[in-house]
Short mmCIF file of C-alpha atoms and ligand atoms in Angstrom, two decimals:
data_model
loop_
_atom_site.label_atom_id
_atom_site.label_comp_id
_atom_site.label_asym_id
_atom_site.label_seq_id
_atom_site.Cartn_x
_atom_site.Cartn_y
_atom_site.Cartn_z
CA MET A 1 0.02 0.00 -0.03
CA VAL A 2 2.78 2.50 0.91
CA LYS A 3 5.19 2.69 -2.02
CA ASN A 4 8.08 5.06 -1.49
CA THR A 5 11.08 5.26 -3.77
CA GLU A 6 14.28 5.61 -1.84
CA ILE A 7 17.07 7.94 -2.71
CA ASN A 8 20.53 6.53 -3.00
CA LEU A 9 23.09 8.20 -0.65
CA SER A 10 26.78 8.34 -1.29
CA THR A 11 29.70 10.56 -0.40
CA VAL A 12 32.74 11.91 -2.44
CA SER A 13 35.76 14.01 -1.35
CA ARG A 14 37.11 15.05 -4.78
CA GLY A 15 36.21 14.87 -8.41
CA LEU A 16 33.25 17.24 -8.67
CA LYS A 17 33.04 16.57 -12.40
CA GLY A 18 30.92 13.45 -12.15
CA THR A 19 27.70 12.67 -13.87
CA SER A 20 25.78 14.90 -11.50
CA ASP A 21 22.90 17.05 -12.94
CA ALA A 22 23.64 19.76 -10.36
CA VAL A 23 26.13 20.79 -7.87
CA VAL A 24 24.60 22.64 -4.82
CA ILE A 25 26.62 24.96 -2.70
CA GLY A 26 25.43 26.95 0.30
CA VAL A 27 24.84 30.72 0.82
CA GLY A 28 24.31 32.04 4.30
CA GLN A 29 22.44 35.21 5.40
CA GLY A 30 25.05 37.24 7.05
CA THR A 31 24.70 40.41 8.99
CA ASP A 32 26.18 42.43 6.13
CA GLY A 33 24.63 40.52 3.22
CA PRO A 34 24.98 37.07 1.62
CA VAL A 35 27.95 34.98 2.47
CA LEU A 36 29.21 32.17 0.10
CA LEU A 37 29.90 29.07 2.33
CA ASP A 38 33.00 26.88 2.03
CA ASN A 39 32.73 25.02 -1.33
CA PRO A 40 34.83 22.94 -3.69
CA LEU A 41 34.91 25.51 -6.51
CA THR A 42 38.24 26.96 -7.60
CA ALA A 43 39.34 29.95 -5.64
CA LYS A 44 38.86 32.13 -8.73
CA SER A 45 35.28 30.91 -9.41
CA ALA A 46 34.34 31.21 -5.73
CA GLU A 47 35.61 34.74 -5.56
CA ALA A 48 33.75 35.80 -8.79
CA LEU A 49 30.61 34.14 -7.50
CA ALA A 50 30.85 35.79 -3.97
CA ASP A 51 31.02 39.16 -5.77
CA SER A 52 27.92 38.41 -7.91
CA LEU A 53 25.67 37.31 -4.95
CA LYS A 54 24.00 40.62 -4.30
CA PRO A 55 23.39 41.62 -7.95
CA LEU A 56 22.05 38.15 -8.59
CA GLY A 57 19.48 38.73 -5.87
CA VAL A 58 20.90 35.94 -3.69
CA THR A 59 20.29 36.61 -0.05
CA GLY A 60 21.05 33.20 1.59
CA ALA A 61 17.49 33.16 3.16
CA ALA A 62 16.33 29.62 3.96
CA ASP A 63 14.59 27.92 1.06
CA GLN A 64 16.02 30.29 -1.56
CA LEU A 65 17.20 28.32 -4.54
CA VAL A 66 18.98 29.93 -7.52
CA ARG A 67 20.18 27.92 -10.57
CA LEU A 68 23.08 29.06 -12.59
CA PRO A 69 24.94 27.56 -15.59
CA GLY A 70 27.64 25.09 -14.63
CA LEU A 71 31.30 26.12 -14.30
CA PRO A 72 34.14 24.10 -15.91
CA GLU A 73 34.82 22.48 -12.53
CA THR A 74 31.24 21.39 -12.07
CA GLY A 75 31.30 19.45 -15.34
CA SER A 76 27.89 18.88 -16.86
CA GLY A 77 25.99 19.85 -13.85
CA VAL A 78 24.35 23.24 -13.32
CA LEU A 79 25.47 25.23 -10.35
CA VAL A 80 22.78 25.82 -7.65
CA LEU A 81 22.98 28.34 -4.73
CA ALA A 82 20.95 27.13 -1.82
CA GLY A 83 20.10 29.43 1.12
CA VAL A 84 20.89 28.06 4.57
CA GLY A 85 19.47 31.01 6.53
CA LYS A 86 21.12 33.23 9.11
CA VAL A 87 24.80 32.61 9.74
CA GLN A 88 27.18 34.41 12.16
CA ALA A 89 30.91 34.84 11.39
CA GLY A 90 32.90 32.15 13.17
CA LYS A 91 29.95 30.11 14.08
CA PRO A 92 29.33 26.76 12.60
CA LEU A 93 26.08 25.96 11.02
CA THR A 94 23.64 23.91 13.06
CA GLY A 95 22.80 20.33 12.02
CA GLU A 96 19.22 21.41 11.52
CA SER A 97 20.05 24.34 9.15
CA LEU A 98 22.14 21.81 7.02
CA ARG A 99 19.39 19.28 7.13
CA ARG A 100 16.84 21.91 5.99
CA ALA A 101 19.09 23.42 3.36
CA ALA A 102 19.90 20.02 1.85
CA GLY A 103 16.21 19.01 2.08
CA SER A 104 14.99 22.22 0.49
CA ALA A 105 17.45 21.93 -2.34
CA VAL A 106 16.69 18.29 -3.09
CA ARG A 107 12.94 19.00 -2.80
CA GLN A 108 13.12 21.83 -5.22
CA LEU A 109 15.36 20.07 -7.64
CA ALA A 110 12.80 17.28 -8.21
CA GLY A 111 12.89 16.23 -11.87
CA LEU A 112 16.79 15.91 -11.79
CA GLY A 113 18.32 12.41 -11.39
CA THR A 114 21.53 13.06 -9.46
CA VAL A 115 22.42 15.97 -7.31
CA THR A 116 25.74 16.72 -5.53
CA LEU A 117 25.46 18.45 -2.18
CA ALA A 118 28.55 20.48 -1.41
CA PHE A 119 27.65 22.08 1.91
CA PRO A 120 30.43 22.64 4.54
CA THR A 121 30.53 19.56 6.83
CA ALA A 122 32.71 19.82 10.01
CA SER A 123 31.83 16.55 11.54
CA VAL A 124 30.24 13.21 10.76
CA GLU A 125 26.98 14.60 12.40
CA ASP A 126 26.91 17.23 9.76
CA VAL A 127 27.23 14.67 6.96
CA ALA A 128 24.36 12.78 8.58
CA ALA A 129 22.28 15.92 8.65
CA VAL A 130 22.85 16.59 4.99
CA ALA A 131 22.02 12.90 4.20
CA GLU A 132 18.80 12.99 6.23
CA GLY A 133 17.75 16.28 4.79
CA ALA A 134 18.30 15.00 1.28
CA ALA A 135 16.39 11.70 1.89
CA MET A 136 13.48 13.63 3.34
CA GLY A 137 13.42 16.16 0.66
CA ALA A 138 13.22 13.45 -1.98
CA TYR A 139 9.56 12.56 -1.45
CA SER A 140 6.48 12.64 -3.44
CA PHE A 141 3.03 11.11 -3.06
CA THR A 142 1.65 10.21 -6.42
CA GLU A 143 -0.37 6.87 -5.71
CA PHE A 144 -3.64 8.46 -6.44
CA ARG A 145 -2.76 10.25 -9.68
CA SER A 146 -3.85 8.63 -12.95
CA SER A 147 -1.40 10.52 -14.98
CA SER A 148 2.15 11.71 -14.32
CA ASP A 149 1.64 14.87 -16.49
CA GLY A 150 3.21 17.83 -14.83
CA LEU A 151 4.64 15.75 -12.07
CA LYS A 152 8.35 15.60 -11.30
CA ASP A 153 10.11 12.51 -9.86
CA PRO A 154 12.01 13.03 -6.77
CA VAL A 155 15.78 13.14 -6.99
CA ARG A 156 17.10 9.57 -7.14
CA ASN A 157 20.80 10.07 -6.17
CA ALA A 158 22.23 12.40 -3.73
CA VAL A 159 26.19 12.59 -3.63
CA ILE A 160 27.43 14.40 -0.57
CA PHE A 161 30.68 16.19 -1.17
CA THR A 162 32.69 16.15 2.14
CA GLU A 163 36.24 16.14 3.26
CA LEU A 164 35.19 13.39 5.68
CA ALA A 165 34.36 10.96 2.82
CA ASP A 166 37.21 8.65 3.85
CA ARG A 167 36.03 8.17 7.33
CA SER A 168 35.32 4.47 8.10
CA ASP A 169 32.12 5.26 10.08
CA LEU A 170 30.35 6.97 7.17
CA GLY A 171 28.72 3.77 5.90
CA ALA A 172 26.88 3.37 9.13
CA VAL A 173 25.92 7.06 9.26
CA LEU A 174 24.41 6.89 5.63
CA LYS A 175 22.62 3.70 6.60
CA ARG A 176 21.13 5.28 9.67
CA ALA A 177 20.08 8.44 7.70
CA GLY A 178 18.45 6.34 4.98
CA LEU A 179 16.58 4.26 7.53
CA VAL A 180 15.35 7.16 9.53
CA ALA A 181 14.25 9.08 6.42
CA LYS A 182 12.43 6.02 5.12
CA ALA A 183 10.52 5.85 8.38
CA VAL A 184 9.62 9.48 8.04
CA ASN A 185 8.60 9.20 4.41
CA SER A 186 6.53 6.09 5.17
CA THR A 187 4.78 7.94 7.98
CA ARG A 188 4.00 10.73 5.55
CA SER A 189 2.52 8.48 3.01
CA LEU A 190 0.30 6.73 5.61
CA VAL A 191 -1.02 10.20 6.65
CA ASN A 192 -1.38 11.32 3.04
CA THR A 193 -3.48 8.18 2.08
CA PRO A 194 -7.12 9.17 1.81
CA PRO A 195 -9.56 7.74 4.30
CA SER A 196 -11.39 5.92 1.43
CA HIS A 197 -8.31 3.77 1.27
CA LEU A 198 -6.81 3.87 4.74
CA TYR A 199 -9.32 2.61 7.31
CA PRO A 200 -8.82 0.41 10.34
CA GLU A 201 -8.60 -2.94 8.57
CA SER A 202 -6.47 -1.57 5.70
CA PHE A 203 -4.13 0.30 8.15
CA ALA A 204 -3.55 -3.04 10.03
CA GLU A 205 -2.77 -4.63 6.69
CA ALA A 206 -0.31 -1.84 5.82
CA ALA A 207 1.45 -2.40 9.14
CA LYS A 208 1.91 -6.04 8.37
CA ASP A 209 3.18 -5.19 4.88
CA LEU A 210 5.62 -2.61 6.07
CA ALA A 211 7.01 -5.05 8.67
CA LYS A 212 7.88 -7.65 6.09
CA GLY A 213 11.40 -8.79 6.19
CA LEU A 214 12.08 -7.15 9.58
CA PRO A 215 12.55 -9.13 12.93
CA VAL A 216 9.18 -7.70 14.03
CA LYS A 217 5.96 -9.38 15.19
CA VAL A 218 2.71 -7.96 14.28
CA THR A 219 -0.56 -8.92 16.02
CA VAL A 220 -3.95 -7.54 15.08
CA TRP A 221 -7.07 -7.46 17.31
CA ASP A 222 -10.26 -7.32 15.30
CA GLU A 223 -13.53 -6.02 16.66
CA LYS A 224 -14.67 -9.35 17.98
CA ARG A 225 -11.45 -9.82 20.09
CA LEU A 226 -11.49 -6.08 21.15
CA GLU A 227 -15.13 -6.56 22.41
CA LYS A 228 -14.32 -9.77 24.17
CA GLU A 229 -11.22 -8.53 25.86
CA GLY A 230 -12.85 -5.32 27.11
CA PHE A 231 -11.26 -2.67 25.00
CA GLY A 232 -14.23 -0.27 25.62
CA GLY A 233 -12.56 2.88 24.53
CA ILE A 234 -11.52 1.65 21.12
CA MET A 235 -14.93 -0.11 20.51
CA GLY A 236 -16.86 2.96 21.83
CA VAL A 237 -15.23 5.21 19.27
CA GLY A 238 -15.17 2.66 16.42
CA LYS A 239 -18.61 1.29 16.53
CA GLY A 240 -20.26 4.25 14.72
CA SER A 241 -18.46 3.20 11.53
CA THR A 242 -19.24 0.45 9.12
CA ARG A 243 -15.47 -0.06 9.08
CA GLN A 244 -14.73 -1.69 12.49
CA PRO A 245 -11.70 -0.76 14.71
CA ARG A 246 -8.46 -2.57 15.18
CA LEU A 247 -5.61 -2.65 17.76
CA VAL A 248 -2.26 -3.52 16.22
CA LYS A 249 0.69 -4.46 18.31
CA VAL A 250 4.08 -4.28 16.66
CA GLU A 251 6.99 -5.89 18.77
CA TYR A 252 10.68 -5.68 18.18
CA SER A 253 12.21 -7.90 20.83
CA PRO A 254 15.94 -8.65 20.16
CA ALA A 255 17.59 -11.10 22.50
CA LYS A 256 20.31 -8.54 23.37
CA ALA A 257 17.81 -5.87 24.59
CA THR A 258 18.91 -3.83 27.52
CA ARG A 259 15.90 -1.52 27.81
CA LYS A 260 12.15 -1.93 27.14
CA ILE A 261 9.81 0.82 25.95
CA ALA A 262 6.27 1.01 24.90
CA LEU A 263 4.91 3.48 22.20
CA VAL A 264 1.20 4.14 21.91
CA GLY A 265 -0.25 5.89 18.83
CA LYS A 266 -3.62 7.55 18.01
CA GLY A 267 -4.93 5.90 14.84
CA ILE A 268 -8.10 7.64 13.98
CA THR A 269 -8.24 7.06 10.31
CA PHE A 270 -10.82 9.74 9.93
CA ASP A 271 -12.27 12.04 12.67
CA THR A 272 -15.70 13.48 11.80
CA GLY A 273 -16.13 14.25 15.48
CA GLY A 274 -18.94 11.63 15.65
CA ILE A 275 -22.35 12.73 16.89
CA SER A 276 -20.55 15.85 18.19
CA ILE A 277 -19.77 16.50 14.55
CA LYS A 278 -17.14 18.86 13.31
CA PRO A 279 -17.85 21.86 10.94
CA ALA A 280 -17.29 21.06 7.25
CA LEU A 281 -14.32 23.53 6.75
CA HIS A 282 -11.13 21.79 6.66
CA MET A 283 -12.65 18.48 7.96
CA GLY A 284 -10.69 16.72 5.25
CA ASP A 285 -7.46 17.36 7.23
CA MET A 286 -8.78 14.89 9.67
CA LYS A 287 -7.48 12.13 7.44
CA SER A 288 -4.26 12.91 9.37
CA ASP A 289 -5.70 11.95 12.79
CA MET A 290 -3.92 8.54 12.54
CA ALA A 291 -0.49 10.28 12.38
CA GLY A 292 0.48 9.15 15.93
CA ALA A 293 -0.07 5.49 15.11
CA ALA A 294 1.95 5.88 11.86
CA VAL A 295 4.75 7.49 13.84
CA VAL A 296 5.06 4.74 16.49
CA LEU A 297 4.71 1.96 13.81
CA ASN A 298 7.52 3.38 11.73
CA THR A 299 9.66 4.24 14.78
CA VAL A 300 9.60 0.45 15.84
CA LEU A 301 10.40 -0.49 12.22
CA ALA A 302 13.33 1.96 12.08
CA LEU A 303 14.63 0.58 15.49
CA ALA A 304 14.45 -2.89 14.12
CA GLY A 305 16.14 -1.89 10.87
CA LEU A 306 19.00 -0.41 12.87
CA GLY A 307 19.20 -3.54 15.15
CA LEU A 308 19.29 -1.45 18.26
CA PRO A 309 19.37 -3.48 21.54
CA VAL A 310 15.94 -2.33 22.74
CA LYS A 311 12.63 -4.14 23.25
CA ALA A 312 10.21 -1.70 21.57
CA THR A 313 6.45 -2.32 21.34
CA ALA A 314 4.10 -0.06 19.37
CA TRP A 315 0.37 -0.09 20.12
CA LEU A 316 -1.62 1.29 17.28
CA CYS A 317 -5.16 2.25 18.54
CA ILE A 318 -7.16 2.36 15.28
CA ALA A 319 -10.70 3.44 14.70
CA GLU A 320 -12.88 5.65 12.41
CA ASN A 321 -14.99 8.27 14.35
CA MET A 322 -18.20 8.48 12.45
CA PRO A 323 -21.83 9.56 13.32
CA SER A 324 -24.45 6.93 12.84
CA GLY A 325 -27.21 5.12 14.52
CA ALA A 326 -24.62 2.79 15.98
CA ALA A 327 -22.27 5.56 17.24
CA SER A 328 -21.68 6.55 20.84
CA ARG A 329 -23.81 9.44 22.14
CA PRO A 330 -22.74 12.31 24.30
CA ALA A 331 -23.59 11.14 27.84
CA ASP A 332 -22.90 7.42 27.09
CA VAL A 333 -20.67 5.64 29.56
CA LEU A 334 -17.81 3.44 28.35
CA THR A 335 -16.05 0.77 30.35
CA MET A 336 -12.38 0.94 29.42
CA LEU A 337 -9.79 -1.78 29.39
CA GLY A 338 -9.04 -2.38 33.13
CA GLY A 339 -12.42 -1.42 34.23
CA LYS A 340 -12.41 2.34 34.67
CA THR A 341 -15.63 3.99 33.46
CA VAL A 342 -15.70 7.15 31.25
CA GLU A 343 -18.59 9.46 30.57
CA VAL A 344 -18.33 10.55 26.90
CA LEU A 345 -19.66 14.12 27.03
CA ASN A 346 -18.23 15.04 23.66
CA THR A 347 -17.62 12.32 21.01
CA ASP A 348 -15.16 14.49 19.29
CA ALA A 349 -12.77 13.96 22.22
CA GLU A 350 -12.32 10.43 20.90
CA GLY A 351 -8.45 10.22 20.76
CA ARG A 352 -8.06 10.08 24.59
CA LEU A 353 -10.65 7.24 24.62
CA VAL A 354 -8.73 4.95 22.14
CA MET A 355 -5.34 5.92 23.73
CA ALA A 356 -6.62 5.10 27.22
CA ASP A 357 -7.13 1.47 26.13
CA GLY A 358 -3.66 1.45 24.45
CA ILE A 359 -1.94 2.87 27.49
CA VAL A 360 -3.61 0.23 29.83
CA ALA A 361 -2.59 -2.54 27.46
CA ALA A 362 0.99 -1.23 27.26
CA SER A 363 1.18 -0.85 31.08
CA ARG A 364 0.45 -4.53 31.51
CA GLU A 365 3.85 -5.48 30.12
CA TYR A 366 5.85 -3.32 32.64
CA PRO A 367 7.86 -1.21 30.15
CA ASP A 368 10.63 1.00 31.46
CA ALA A 369 8.66 3.91 29.87
CA ILE A 370 5.53 4.54 27.99
CA ILE A 371 5.48 7.33 25.30
CA ASP A 372 2.25 8.08 23.48
CA VAL A 373 1.91 10.08 20.35
CA ALA A 374 -1.30 11.60 19.24
CA THR A 375 -2.95 14.34 17.19
CA LEU A 376 -4.94 14.88 20.34
CA THR A 377 -6.19 18.48 20.54
CA GLY A 378 -6.93 21.67 18.63
CA ALA A 379 -5.67 23.40 21.84
CA GLN A 380 -2.05 22.19 21.03
CA LEU A 381 -2.22 24.52 17.94
CA ILE A 382 -3.44 27.37 20.08
CA ALA A 383 -0.76 26.87 22.58
CA LEU A 384 2.31 26.04 20.58
CA GLY A 385 1.41 26.67 16.91
CA ASN A 386 1.74 24.64 13.77
CA ARG A 387 5.29 23.34 14.09
CA THR A 388 6.02 22.72 17.78
CA ALA A 389 4.78 19.49 19.53
CA GLY A 390 3.84 19.67 23.17
CA VAL A 391 5.27 17.04 25.54
CA MET A 392 3.82 16.33 28.99
CA GLY A 393 4.20 13.70 31.70
CA THR A 394 6.95 12.25 33.91
CA GLU A 395 9.80 14.75 34.03
CA SER A 396 12.58 12.09 33.47
CA VAL A 397 10.89 11.12 30.11
CA THR A 398 9.84 14.62 29.03
CA GLY A 399 13.27 16.01 29.65
CA ALA A 400 14.91 13.10 27.73
CA LEU A 401 12.51 13.64 24.89
CA LYS A 402 13.23 17.31 24.69
CA ALA A 403 16.94 16.66 24.60
CA ALA A 404 16.47 13.98 21.90
CA ALA A 405 14.29 16.31 19.81
CA ASP A 406 17.04 19.01 20.04
CA ARG A 407 19.55 16.59 18.79
CA ALA A 408 17.30 15.33 16.06
CA GLY A 409 16.45 18.82 14.92
CA GLU A 410 12.72 18.65 15.85
CA LEU A 411 10.69 21.16 17.77
CA VAL A 412 9.01 19.86 20.96
CA TRP A 413 8.28 21.91 24.13
CA PRO A 414 7.47 20.61 27.71
CA MET A 415 4.22 21.73 29.17
CA PRO A 416 2.99 21.29 32.71
CA LEU A 417 0.21 19.23 34.10
CA PRO A 418 -1.40 21.61 36.62
CA GLU A 419 -3.21 19.94 39.49
CA GLU A 420 -6.43 21.94 39.20
CA LEU A 421 -7.23 20.33 35.83
CA ARG A 422 -8.06 16.98 37.25
CA PRO A 423 -11.25 17.99 39.01
CA SER A 424 -12.51 19.57 35.85
CA LEU A 425 -12.73 16.03 34.48
CA ASP A 426 -15.03 14.85 37.23
CA SER A 427 -18.20 13.18 36.05
CA GLN A 428 -21.70 13.15 37.76
CA VAL A 429 -22.08 9.46 36.80
CA ALA A 430 -18.84 7.72 35.81
CA ASP A 431 -15.22 7.69 37.17
CA ILE A 432 -14.09 10.35 34.88
CA ALA A 433 -15.55 12.47 31.89
CA ASN A 434 -13.81 12.72 28.52
CA ILE A 435 -13.88 16.58 28.55
CA GLY A 436 -12.84 19.11 31.26
CA GLU A 437 -11.34 22.62 31.36
CA ARG A 438 -11.31 24.15 27.84
CA HIS A 439 -8.40 26.60 28.52
CA GLY A 440 -5.21 24.70 28.40
CA GLY A 441 -7.08 21.85 26.69
CA MET A 442 -3.84 20.22 25.52
CA MET A 443 -2.99 19.65 29.19
CA THR A 444 -6.52 18.69 30.22
CA ALA A 445 -6.30 15.84 27.63
CA ALA A 446 -2.86 14.74 29.01
CA VAL A 447 -4.30 14.69 32.54
CA PHE A 448 -7.07 12.45 31.33
CA LEU A 449 -4.50 10.05 29.75
CA ARG A 450 -2.44 10.08 32.93
CA GLU A 451 -5.31 8.37 34.69
CA PHE A 452 -4.75 5.18 32.63
CA VAL A 453 -0.98 4.82 33.01
CA GLY A 454 -0.41 1.63 35.14
CA LYS A 455 1.98 0.97 38.00
CA ASP A 456 5.31 -0.88 37.82
CA LYS A 457 6.03 -3.91 39.94
CA ALA A 458 7.04 -1.64 42.89
CA GLY A 459 3.72 0.18 42.81
CA GLU A 460 4.93 3.43 41.29
CA GLN A 461 3.44 4.97 38.17
CA ILE A 462 5.32 3.75 35.14
CA PRO A 463 7.43 6.67 33.66
CA TRP A 464 5.20 8.10 30.91
CA ALA A 465 5.14 10.96 28.36
CA HIS A 466 2.49 12.22 26.10
CA ILE A 467 3.44 14.03 22.79
CA ASP A 468 0.68 16.04 21.14
CA ILE A 469 1.40 16.42 17.42
CA ALA A 470 -1.97 17.86 16.33
CA GLY A 471 -0.14 20.86 14.55
CA PRO A 472 3.32 19.61 13.46
CA SER A 473 2.08 16.26 11.97
CA PHE A 474 0.30 17.98 9.02
CA ASN A 475 1.44 20.97 6.95
CA ASN A 476 -1.38 22.77 5.34
CA GLY A 477 0.85 25.65 4.38
CA SER A 478 3.64 25.90 1.82
CA PRO A 479 6.50 23.34 1.85
CA TYR A 480 9.70 24.48 3.54
CA GLY A 481 13.12 22.84 4.24
CA TYR A 482 12.65 19.01 3.96
CA THR A 483 9.06 19.43 4.87
CA HIS A 484 6.53 18.79 2.17
CA LYS A 485 2.74 19.69 2.13
CA GLN A 486 0.31 17.48 4.14
CA GLY A 487 1.97 14.57 6.18
CA THR A 488 5.28 15.67 7.78
CA GLY A 489 6.41 12.45 9.51
CA CYS A 490 7.32 14.58 12.60
CA THR A 491 8.47 12.82 15.81
CA VAL A 492 9.95 9.73 14.29
CA ARG A 493 13.50 11.22 14.44
CA THR A 494 12.98 12.39 18.04
CA LEU A 495 11.89 8.86 19.13
CA VAL A 496 14.69 7.16 17.37
CA ALA A 497 17.21 9.62 18.98
CA TYR A 498 15.50 9.07 22.37
CA VAL A 499 16.05 5.32 22.19
CA GLU A 500 19.69 5.87 21.10
CA ASP A 501 20.13 8.23 24.06
CA ILE A 502 18.77 5.92 26.70
CA LEU A 503 20.79 3.02 25.32
CA ALA A 504 23.99 5.13 25.45
CA ALA A 505 23.13 6.06 29.14
CA ALA A 506 22.33 2.39 30.07
N1 BES B 601 -8.30 15.26 16.16
C1 BES B 601 -8.82 16.23 16.94
C2 BES B 601 -7.67 17.20 17.30
C3 BES B 601 -7.08 17.98 16.19
C4 BES B 601 -7.56 19.24 15.82
C5 BES B 601 -5.97 17.50 15.41
C6 BES B 601 -7.00 19.95 14.82
C7 BES B 601 -5.50 18.25 14.40
C8 BES B 601 -5.88 19.45 14.08
C9 BES B 601 -9.37 15.70 18.23
O1 BES B 601 -9.94 14.40 18.13
C10 BES B 601 -10.40 16.69 18.62
O2 BES B 601 -11.36 16.83 17.98
N2 BES B 601 -10.27 17.24 19.83
C11 BES B 601 -11.21 18.22 20.38
C12 BES B 601 -11.24 18.01 21.82
C13 BES B 601 -12.36 18.70 22.50
C14 BES B 601 -13.69 18.32 22.02
C15 BES B 601 -12.22 18.62 24.08
C16 BES B 601 -10.73 19.54 20.10
O3 BES B 601 -9.48 19.85 20.15
O4 BES B 601 -11.49 20.44 19.71
MN1 MN B 602 -12.00 14.58 17.55
ZN1 ZN B 603 -9.28 13.13 16.73
#
């Protein structure tokens, strides 16, 4: 179902005159105008080019791309100037500015076959950033087009020009970059797939397909088994649709594992709001309400591909939230997995219902930590905007996630769980209601989820974090950097970096 072409990544340290269609060099936005960054051109060419930047209209702003005829030293390839954004004299570029510049260039150069990226790379991490950016920039989603007229194929080969090309660890670096970008692109494609084609049953099938060839076990609960075993949240949300819900467990369990983590993802393949129906405007964006499940699935697949010594289990809580004669009503009470009762006062607050069951199921296996990922609230967009995910929960986990996101180049921000929010969720008839205080609604939703986090063997709450990706998972603005329109694949990189970090600390 998800077919993504993968870019080939390689490095060279000399011989610019290859068979490349374009040679990309960087321009920074300095305090006194554009700055040509270190590049492999001859000194004479570089000097002439530096003098021409201003009259060419080149500013070095992020996402700027200017194509020039090739020079003798670039062989057949055209010369491309790519903006990397603000630079300060003497300060190295950040990994993320390299990642974005490479991604933006490769994205905008779609239609070309082979592109050489000659950005300054001071470390192996910089090469990794360029490689990741290139592989995430080379993405397109054409599965539902009947004609390729007017479409450009993504770049097929990225050659990274770097002085470090002889380093023996570069093979592993490129392999990691390719695997992580593949997981990001596969997440994007699942999000982009229309709800006519991606529904609970087909999502479960897609998970099995994607896991093929990896040391990963996929188990699917259908509606009969969900009902029988007491998954009241997933059933309560999914029963309004003719397309019945699923729970998918994806386990990577290598013998050498030293840590054990559980990931829970919201997989609402379409969120109409149910009986508490949403307005028509932009409702179509709610095809992306399964982004969390796509993220946790692809994260576990990436961890397996990398062969990391961690036991990682993803729980995909999948349902379609539809209004119908069979749907849950506002005021209905659901009995969740584990027996807690929830009064459903708003059927549009459905994500927390399916996630509660997933968190209870995950808790029963005593993981070292549970991280849940969900497009949970519109309030996330109000609080943190389009591009920054909110992270809430146990401080040891939220802190580690923030550090991992910083390293990975993703935007997340920790938010508190103020104590006064819990009473706002009190119900007149059940243990808890599914809506509470509207102000700070992202945190209210997290306080609801916290009620379902189980205890470890010593009776303490299992360390847990909740990541709300309502905004950053879907780009309904213009493309930028390596980020395309629609599904972004955000949070996969953060979770892979988080696992690497806890393994390094173990
Ligand atoms: N899937 C939505 C949240 C959402 C909104 C994601 C916008 C992406 C963009 C979620 O199920 C929802 O509808 N939440 C409600 C909760 C409310 C009823 C307490 C919301 O945020 O309005
Ligand atoms: Mn909803
Ligand atoms: Zn939703």
